[in-house]
Amino acid sequence: NAGVTQTPKFHILKIGQSMTLQCTQDMNHNYMYWYRQDPGMGLKLIYYSVGAGITDKGEVPNGYNVSRSTTEDFPLRLELAAPSQTSVYFCASSYSSGGAHNEQFFGPGTRLTVL
Amino acid sequence: QKEVEQNSGPLSVPEGAIASLNCTYSDRGSQSFFWYRQYSGKSPELIMFIYSNGDKEDGRFTAQLNKASQYVSLLIRDSQPSDSATYLCAVNRYNFNKFYFGSGTKLNVKP
């Protein structure tokens, strides 16, 4: 049971380039989330999904896109990368969104630098 | 106003002391409350969650919730140098599918 996995661990992107951050979970969780964490700050929600085929915006969705074609995978797409997108990106999943079992499990993160 | 507020610290305590970490939240409808520990360069890991007013104990950790005051705290007894990390508070309203995180409190436990 690998939990939540993310690739790549590190990446340097040039301004204007695009890339996809991968996230996979093997816990059969319906809920998945993408966060970004800037230095010394908390986590900001970018996008989330409540199940395959269903996604919605979080607090800071501009410049990003997501898709959820399977329960396991929730990739995050960066289009036209900007220096403001330099951050650490965490993917997380949870069994539910409320009540018991709504705690989130996090992947190891992707450290992205846009130059 | 931020959804979740925490003192950024650093909070320094000697080894063996009690560390007290605090968090306030703005949404009175919040129903789930979490404490995550994050070591430098690592991902957050869940330490405690609490849903009801009062105290919840797990080993050296105690979470305290006061919904009337919109206040959550984490007590760490017998603090160890390995407890040195940033502690993130998170809140959630059932079925709103969004978790709000504070910016974290950095804890230093000195040997």
Coordinates of N, CA and C in Angstrom, one line a residue, chain B residues 12-87:
Chain B
S12 N 9.6 28.1 21.5 CA 10.8 27.4 22.0 C 10.4 26.9 23.4
V13 N 10.6 25.5 23.6 CA 10.4 24.9 24.9 C 11.6 24.0 25.2
P14 N 11.9 23.8 26.5 CA 12.9 22.9 26.8 C 12.4 21.5 26.8
E15 N 13.3 20.5 26.5 CA 13.0 19.1 26.5 C 12.3 18.7 27.8
G16 N 11.2 18.0 27.7 CA 10.4 17.5 28.8 C 9.3 18.5 29.2
A17 N 9.3 19.7 28.7 CA 8.2 20.6 29.0 C 7.0 20.3 28.2
I18 N 5.9 21.1 28.5 CA 4.6 21.0 27.8 C 4.7 22.1 26.7
A19 N 4.4 21.8 25.5 CA 4.3 22.8 24.4 C 2.8 23.0 24.1
S20 N 2.4 24.2 24.1 CA 1.0 24.5 23.8 C 0.9 25.3 22.5
L21 N 0.1 24.8 21.6 CA -0.1 25.4 20.3 C -1.5 25.8 20.1
N22 N -1.7 26.9 19.6 CA -3.1 27.5 19.5 C -3.5 27.8 18.1
C23 N -4.8 27.8 17.9 CA -5.4 28.0 16.5 C -6.8 28.6 16.7
T24 N -7.1 29.6 16.0 CA -8.5 30.1 15.9 C -9.0 30.1 14.5
Y25 N -10.3 29.9 14.4 CA -11.0 29.8 13.1 C -12.2 30.7 13.0
S26 N -12.5 31.1 11.8 CA -13.6 32.1 11.6 C -14.9 31.6 11.3
D27 N -15.0 30.4 10.7 CA -16.3 29.8 10.3 C -16.9 29.1 11.4
R28 N -18.0 29.6 11.9 CA -18.7 29.0 13.1 C -19.3 27.6 12.7
G29 N -19.5 27.4 11.4 CA -20.0 26.1 11.0 C -19.0 25.0 10.9
S30 N -17.7 25.3 11.1 CA -16.7 24.3 11.1 C -17.0 23.1 12.0
Q31 N -16.7 21.9 11.5 CA -17.1 20.7 12.3 C -16.0 19.7 12.6
S32 N -14.9 19.8 11.7 CA -13.8 18.9 11.9 C -12.5 19.7 12.1
F33 N -11.7 19.2 13.0 CA -10.5 20.0 13.3 C -9.3 19.1 13.4
F34 N -8.2 19.5 12.7 CA -7.1 18.6 12.6 C -5.8 19.3 13.0
W35 N -4.9 18.5 13.5 CA -3.5 19.0 13.7 C -2.6 18.1 12.9
Y36 N -1.8 18.8 12.0 CA -0.8 18.1 11.2 C 0.6 18.6 11.7
R37 N 1.6 17.6 11.6 CA 3.0 18.0 11.9 C 3.7 17.9 10.5
Q38 N 4.6 18.9 10.3 CA 5.3 19.0 9.0 C 6.8 19.3 9.4
Y39 N 7.6 18.3 9.1 CA 9.0 18.5 9.2 C 9.5 19.2 8.0
S40 N 10.6 19.9 8.1 CA 11.1 20.8 7.0 C 11.4 19.9 5.8
G41 N 10.8 20.3 4.7 CA 11.0 19.6 3.4 C 10.2 18.4 3.2
K42 N 9.3 18.1 4.2 CA 8.4 16.9 4.1 C 7.0 17.3 4.0
S43 N 6.1 16.3 3.8 CA 4.7 16.6 3.7 C 4.0 16.5 5.0
P44 N 2.9 17.2 5.2 CA 2.2 17.1 6.5 C 1.7 15.7 6.8
E45 N 1.8 15.4 8.1 CA 1.3 14.1 8.6 C 0.3 14.3 9.7
L46 N -0.8 13.6 9.7 CA -1.8 13.8 10.7 C -1.4 13.4 12.1
I47 N -1.6 14.2 13.1 CA -1.3 13.8 14.5 C -2.6 13.6 15.2
M48 N -3.6 14.5 15.1 CA -4.8 14.4 15.9 C -6.0 15.0 15.1
F49 N -7.1 14.5 15.3 CA -8.4 15.1 14.8 C -9.4 15.1 16.0
I50 N -10.2 16.1 16.0 CA -11.2 16.3 17.0 C -12.5 16.8 16.4
Y51 N -13.6 16.3 16.8 CA -14.9 16.8 16.3 C -15.8 17.4 17.4
S52 N -15.6 17.0 18.6 CA -16.5 17.5 19.7 C -15.8 18.4 20.7
N53 N -16.5 19.3 21.3 CA -16.0 20.1 22.3 C -15.3 19.3 23.4
G54 N -14.2 19.8 24.0 CA -13.6 19.1 25.1 C -12.2 18.7 24.7
D55 N -11.7 17.7 25.4 CA -10.3 17.2 25.2 C -10.3 15.9 24.6
K56 N -9.3 15.6 23.8 CA -9.1 14.3 23.2 C -7.6 14.0 23.3
E57 N -7.3 12.9 24.0 CA -5.9 12.5 24.3 C -5.4 11.3 23.5
D58 N -4.2 11.4 23.0 CA -3.6 10.3 22.3 C -2.1 10.3 22.6
G59 N -1.7 9.5 23.6 CA -0.3 9.4 24.0 C 0.1 10.7 24.6
R60 N 1.2 11.3 24.1 CA 1.7 12.6 24.6 C 0.9 13.8 24.1
F61 N 0.0 13.6 23.2 CA -0.8 14.7 22.5 C -2.2 14.8 23.1
T62 N -2.6 16.0 23.3 CA -4.0 16.3 23.7 C -4.5 17.5 22.8
A63 N -5.6 17.2 22.1 CA -6.3 18.3 21.4 C -7.4 18.8 22.2
Q64 N -7.6 20.1 22.2 CA -8.7 20.7 22.9 C -9.5 21.6 21.9
L65 N -10.8 21.5 22.0 CA -11.7 22.2 21.1 C -12.7 23.0 21.9
N66 N -12.9 24.2 21.6 CA -13.9 25.1 22.2 C -14.6 25.8 21.1
K67 N -15.8 25.2 20.6 CA -16.5 25.8 19.5 C -17.1 27.2 19.8
A68 N -17.5 27.4 21.0 CA -18.1 28.7 21.4 C -17.0 29.8 21.2
S69 N -15.8 29.5 21.5 CA -14.7 30.5 21.4 C -14.0 30.4 20.0
Q70 N -14.4 29.4 19.2 CA -13.7 29.1 17.9 C -12.2 28.9 18.1
Y71 N -11.9 28.0 18.9 CA -10.5 27.9 19.4 C -10.2 26.4 19.5
V72 N -9.0 26.1 18.9 CA -8.5 24.7 19.0 C -7.0 24.8 19.5
S73 N -6.7 23.8 20.3 CA -5.3 23.8 20.8 C -4.7 22.4 20.7
L74 N -3.4 22.4 20.7 CA -2.7 21.1 20.8 C -1.7 21.2 21.9
L75 N -1.7 20.3 22.9 CA -0.7 20.2 23.9 C 0.2 19.0 23.7
I76 N 1.5 19.2 23.8 CA 2.4 18.1 23.7 C 3.1 18.0 25.0
R77 N 2.9 16.9 25.7 CA 3.6 16.7 27.0 C 4.9 16.1 26.8
D78 N 5.8 16.3 27.7 CA 7.1 15.7 27.7 C 7.7 15.9 26.3
S79 N 7.8 17.1 25.9 CA 8.3 17.5 24.5 C 9.7 16.9 24.3
Q80 N 9.9 16.4 23.1 CA 11.2 15.8 22.7 C 11.8 16.6 21.5
P81 N 13.1 16.6 21.4 CA 13.7 17.3 20.2 C 13.1 16.8 18.9
S82 N 12.6 15.6 18.8 CA 12.0 15.1 17.6 C 10.7 15.7 17.3
D83 N 10.1 16.4 18.3 CA 8.8 17.1 18.1 C 9.1 18.4 17.4
S84 N 10.3 18.8 17.2 CA 10.6 20.1 16.6 C 10.2 20.0 15.1
A85 N 9.2 20.9 14.8 CA 8.6 20.8 13.4 C 7.6 22.0 13.4
T86 N 7.0 22.1 12.2 CA 5.9 23.1 12.1 C 4.6 22.4 12.2
Y87 N 3.7 22.9 13.0 CA 2.4 22.3 13.3 C 1.3 23.1 12.6

